[in-house]
Short mmCIF file of N, CA and C in Angstrom, two decimals:
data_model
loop_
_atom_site.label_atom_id
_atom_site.label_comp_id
_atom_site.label_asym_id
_atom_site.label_seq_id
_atom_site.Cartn_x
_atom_site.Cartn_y
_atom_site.Cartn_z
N UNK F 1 16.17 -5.89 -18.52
CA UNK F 1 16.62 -6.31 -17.22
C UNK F 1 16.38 -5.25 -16.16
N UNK F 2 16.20 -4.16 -16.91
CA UNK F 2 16.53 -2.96 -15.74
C UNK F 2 14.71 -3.38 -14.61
N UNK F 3 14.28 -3.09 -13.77
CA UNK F 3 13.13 -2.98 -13.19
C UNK F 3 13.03 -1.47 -12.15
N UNK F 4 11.75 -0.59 -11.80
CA UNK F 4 11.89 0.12 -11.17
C UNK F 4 11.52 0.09 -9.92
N UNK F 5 12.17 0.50 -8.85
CA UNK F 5 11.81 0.34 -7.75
C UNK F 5 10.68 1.32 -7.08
N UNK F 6 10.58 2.11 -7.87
CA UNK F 6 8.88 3.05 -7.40
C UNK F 6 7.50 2.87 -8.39
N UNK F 7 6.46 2.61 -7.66
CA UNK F 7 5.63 1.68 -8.80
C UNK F 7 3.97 2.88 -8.30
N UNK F 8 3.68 3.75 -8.74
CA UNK F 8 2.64 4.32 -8.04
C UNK F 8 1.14 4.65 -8.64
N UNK F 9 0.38 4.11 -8.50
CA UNK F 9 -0.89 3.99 -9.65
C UNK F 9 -1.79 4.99 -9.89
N UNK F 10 -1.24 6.37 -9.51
CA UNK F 10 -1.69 7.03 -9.68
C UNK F 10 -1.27 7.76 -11.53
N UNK F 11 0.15 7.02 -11.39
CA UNK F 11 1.20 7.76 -12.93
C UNK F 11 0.49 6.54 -13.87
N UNK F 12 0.97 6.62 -15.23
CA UNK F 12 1.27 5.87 -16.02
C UNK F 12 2.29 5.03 -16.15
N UNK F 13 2.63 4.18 -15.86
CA UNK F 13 3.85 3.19 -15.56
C UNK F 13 4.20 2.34 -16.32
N UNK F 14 5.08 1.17 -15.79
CA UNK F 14 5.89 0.02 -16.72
C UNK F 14 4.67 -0.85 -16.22
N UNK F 15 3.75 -1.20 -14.80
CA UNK F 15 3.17 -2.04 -14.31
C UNK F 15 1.39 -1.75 -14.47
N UNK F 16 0.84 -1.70 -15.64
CA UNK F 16 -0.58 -1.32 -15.64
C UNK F 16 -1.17 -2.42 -14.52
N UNK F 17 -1.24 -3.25 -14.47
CA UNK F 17 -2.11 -3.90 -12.96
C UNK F 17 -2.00 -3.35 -11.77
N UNK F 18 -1.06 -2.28 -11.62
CA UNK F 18 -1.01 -1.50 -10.12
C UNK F 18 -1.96 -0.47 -10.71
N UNK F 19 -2.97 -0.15 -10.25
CA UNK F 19 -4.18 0.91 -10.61
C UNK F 19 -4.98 1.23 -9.26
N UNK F 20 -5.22 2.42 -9.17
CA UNK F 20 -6.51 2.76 -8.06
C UNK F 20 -7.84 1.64 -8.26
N UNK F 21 -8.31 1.98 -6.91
CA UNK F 21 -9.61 0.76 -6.89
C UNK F 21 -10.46 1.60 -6.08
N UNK F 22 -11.88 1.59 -6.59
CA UNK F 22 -13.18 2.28 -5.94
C UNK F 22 -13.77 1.31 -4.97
N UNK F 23 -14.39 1.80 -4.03
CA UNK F 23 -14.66 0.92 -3.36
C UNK F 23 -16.40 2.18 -3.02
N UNK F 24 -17.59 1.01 -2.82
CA UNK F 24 -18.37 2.18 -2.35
C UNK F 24 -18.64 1.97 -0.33
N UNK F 25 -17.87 2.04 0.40
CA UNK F 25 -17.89 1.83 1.77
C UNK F 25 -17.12 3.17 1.69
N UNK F 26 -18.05 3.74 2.90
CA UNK F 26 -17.13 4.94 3.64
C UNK F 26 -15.90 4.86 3.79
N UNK F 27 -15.07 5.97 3.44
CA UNK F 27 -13.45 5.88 3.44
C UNK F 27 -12.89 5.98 4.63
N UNK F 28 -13.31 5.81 5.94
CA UNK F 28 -12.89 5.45 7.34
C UNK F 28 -13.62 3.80 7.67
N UNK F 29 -14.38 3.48 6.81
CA UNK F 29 -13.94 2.33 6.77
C UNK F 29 -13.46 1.25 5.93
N UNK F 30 -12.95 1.95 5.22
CA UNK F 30 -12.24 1.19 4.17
C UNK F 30 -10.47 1.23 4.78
N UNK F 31 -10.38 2.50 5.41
CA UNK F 31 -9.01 2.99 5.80
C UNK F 31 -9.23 1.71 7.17
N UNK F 32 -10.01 0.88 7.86
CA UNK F 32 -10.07 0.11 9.14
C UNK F 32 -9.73 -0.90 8.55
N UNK F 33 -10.50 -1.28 7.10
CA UNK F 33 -10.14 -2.61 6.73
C UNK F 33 -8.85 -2.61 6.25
N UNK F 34 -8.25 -1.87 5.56
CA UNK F 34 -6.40 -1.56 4.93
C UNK F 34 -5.43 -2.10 6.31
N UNK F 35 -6.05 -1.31 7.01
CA UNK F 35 -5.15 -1.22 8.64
C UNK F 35 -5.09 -2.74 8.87
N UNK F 36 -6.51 -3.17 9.44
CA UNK F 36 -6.00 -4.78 9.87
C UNK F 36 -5.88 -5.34 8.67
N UNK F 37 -5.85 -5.39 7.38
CA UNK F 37 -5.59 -6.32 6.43
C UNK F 37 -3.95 -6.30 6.92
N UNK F 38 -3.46 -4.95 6.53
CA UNK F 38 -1.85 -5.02 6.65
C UNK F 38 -1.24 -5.57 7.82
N UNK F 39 -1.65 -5.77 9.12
CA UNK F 39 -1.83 -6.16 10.35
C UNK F 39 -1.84 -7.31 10.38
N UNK F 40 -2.52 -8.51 9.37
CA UNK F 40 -2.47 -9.51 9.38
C UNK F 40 -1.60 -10.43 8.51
N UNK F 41 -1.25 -9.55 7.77
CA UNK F 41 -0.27 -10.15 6.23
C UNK F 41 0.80 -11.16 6.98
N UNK F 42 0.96 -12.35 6.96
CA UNK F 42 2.40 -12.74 7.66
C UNK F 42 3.77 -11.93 6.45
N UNK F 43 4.48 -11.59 7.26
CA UNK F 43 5.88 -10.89 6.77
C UNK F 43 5.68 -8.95 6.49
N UNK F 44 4.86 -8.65 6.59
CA UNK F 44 4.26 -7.55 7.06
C UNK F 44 4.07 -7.13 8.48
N UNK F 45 4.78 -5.84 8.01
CA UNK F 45 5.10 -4.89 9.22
C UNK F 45 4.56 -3.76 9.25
N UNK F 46 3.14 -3.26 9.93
CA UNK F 46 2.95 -1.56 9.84
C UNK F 46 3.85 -1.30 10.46
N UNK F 47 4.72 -0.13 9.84
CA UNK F 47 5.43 0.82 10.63
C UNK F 47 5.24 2.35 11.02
N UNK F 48 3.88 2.74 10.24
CA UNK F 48 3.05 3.80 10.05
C UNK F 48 1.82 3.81 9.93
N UNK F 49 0.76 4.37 10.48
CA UNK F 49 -0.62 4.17 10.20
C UNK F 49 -0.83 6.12 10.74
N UNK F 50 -1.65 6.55 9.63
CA UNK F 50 -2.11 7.70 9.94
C UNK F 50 -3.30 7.67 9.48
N UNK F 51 -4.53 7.87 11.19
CA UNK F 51 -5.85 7.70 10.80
C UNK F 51 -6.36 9.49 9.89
N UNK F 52 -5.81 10.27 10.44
CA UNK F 52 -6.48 11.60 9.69
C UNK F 52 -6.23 11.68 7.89
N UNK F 53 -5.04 11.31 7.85
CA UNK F 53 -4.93 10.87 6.28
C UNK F 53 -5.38 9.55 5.54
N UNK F 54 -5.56 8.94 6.33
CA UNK F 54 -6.10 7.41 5.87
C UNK F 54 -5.21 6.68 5.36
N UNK F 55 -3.69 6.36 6.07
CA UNK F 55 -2.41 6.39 5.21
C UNK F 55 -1.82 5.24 6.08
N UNK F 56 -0.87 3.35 5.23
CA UNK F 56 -0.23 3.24 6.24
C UNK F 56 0.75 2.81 4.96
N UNK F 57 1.59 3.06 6.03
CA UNK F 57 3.26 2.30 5.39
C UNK F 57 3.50 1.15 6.19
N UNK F 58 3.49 0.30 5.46
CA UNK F 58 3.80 -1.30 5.38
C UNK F 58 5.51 -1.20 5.03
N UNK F 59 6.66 -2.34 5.69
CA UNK F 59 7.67 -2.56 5.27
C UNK F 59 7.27 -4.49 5.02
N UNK F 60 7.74 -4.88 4.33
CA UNK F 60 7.16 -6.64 3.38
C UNK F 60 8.35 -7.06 3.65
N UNK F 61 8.44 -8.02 3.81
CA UNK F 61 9.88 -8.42 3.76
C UNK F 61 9.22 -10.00 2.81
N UNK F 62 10.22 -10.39 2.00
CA UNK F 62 9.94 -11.67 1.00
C UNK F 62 10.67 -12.60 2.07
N UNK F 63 10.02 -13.69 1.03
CA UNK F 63 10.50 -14.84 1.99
C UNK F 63 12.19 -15.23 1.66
N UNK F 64 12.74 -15.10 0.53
CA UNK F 64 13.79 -15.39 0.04
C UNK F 64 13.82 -14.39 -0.86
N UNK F 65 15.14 -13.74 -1.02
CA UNK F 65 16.41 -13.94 0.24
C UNK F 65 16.34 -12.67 1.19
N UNK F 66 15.05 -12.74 1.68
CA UNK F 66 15.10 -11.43 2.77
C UNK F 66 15.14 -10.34 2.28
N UNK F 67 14.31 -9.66 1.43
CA UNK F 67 14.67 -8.51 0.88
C UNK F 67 13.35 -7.19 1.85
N UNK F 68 13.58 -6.13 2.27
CA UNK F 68 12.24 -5.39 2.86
C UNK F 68 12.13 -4.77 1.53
N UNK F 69 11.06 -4.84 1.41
CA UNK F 69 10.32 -3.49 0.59
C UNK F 69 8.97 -2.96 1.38
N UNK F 70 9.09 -1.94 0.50
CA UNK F 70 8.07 -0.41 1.55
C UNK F 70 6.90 -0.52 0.75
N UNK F 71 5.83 -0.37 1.52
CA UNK F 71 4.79 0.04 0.83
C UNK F 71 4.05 1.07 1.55
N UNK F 72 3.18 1.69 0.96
CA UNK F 72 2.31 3.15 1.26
C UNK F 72 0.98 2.39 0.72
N UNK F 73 -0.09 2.79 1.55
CA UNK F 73 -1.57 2.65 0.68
C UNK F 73 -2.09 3.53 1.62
N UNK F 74 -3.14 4.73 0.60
CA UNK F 74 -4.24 5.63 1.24
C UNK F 74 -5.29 5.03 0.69
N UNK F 75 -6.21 5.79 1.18
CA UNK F 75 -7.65 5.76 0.62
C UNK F 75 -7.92 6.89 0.95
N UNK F 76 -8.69 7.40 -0.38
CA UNK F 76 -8.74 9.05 -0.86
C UNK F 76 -9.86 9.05 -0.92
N UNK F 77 -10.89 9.48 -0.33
CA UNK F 77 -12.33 10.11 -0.66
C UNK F 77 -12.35 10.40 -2.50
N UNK F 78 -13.58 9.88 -3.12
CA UNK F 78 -13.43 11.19 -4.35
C UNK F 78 -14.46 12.25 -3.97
N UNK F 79 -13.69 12.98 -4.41
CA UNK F 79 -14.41 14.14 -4.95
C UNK F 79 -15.86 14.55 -5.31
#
């Protein structure tokens, strides 16, 4: 019953389908498409967008019974 409320795909977790994803498009524009994707989500809220880190925090709110949850997504250059 228990569930966790921090889910981050970088660790090893309870949720293997949350995982990093490669993408081969430049990572300023991959960080443009994140931005308006989250921008368009109905029930999605940017409340953060940082273009030098490539970083936004999303707050979601569900449809029933109103719950917000937070989200974070970067896009990390590799290495």
């Amino acid at each position: 019953w228990f569930t966790t409320n921090v889910v981050e795909s970088e660790a090893p977790g309870p949720y293997p389908e949350v995982a990093s994803r490669r993408y081969a498009e430049p990572p300023d524009a991959m960080y443009a498409r994140l931005r308006a994707a989250a921008e368009s989500i109905p029930r999605w809220r940017v409340v953060a967008a940082d273009e030098v880190r490539r970083e936004v925090r999303v707050e979601i709110t569900t449809a029933l019974p109103l719950f917000v949850d937070d989200l974070t997504a970067r896009v990390v250059p590799e290495e």
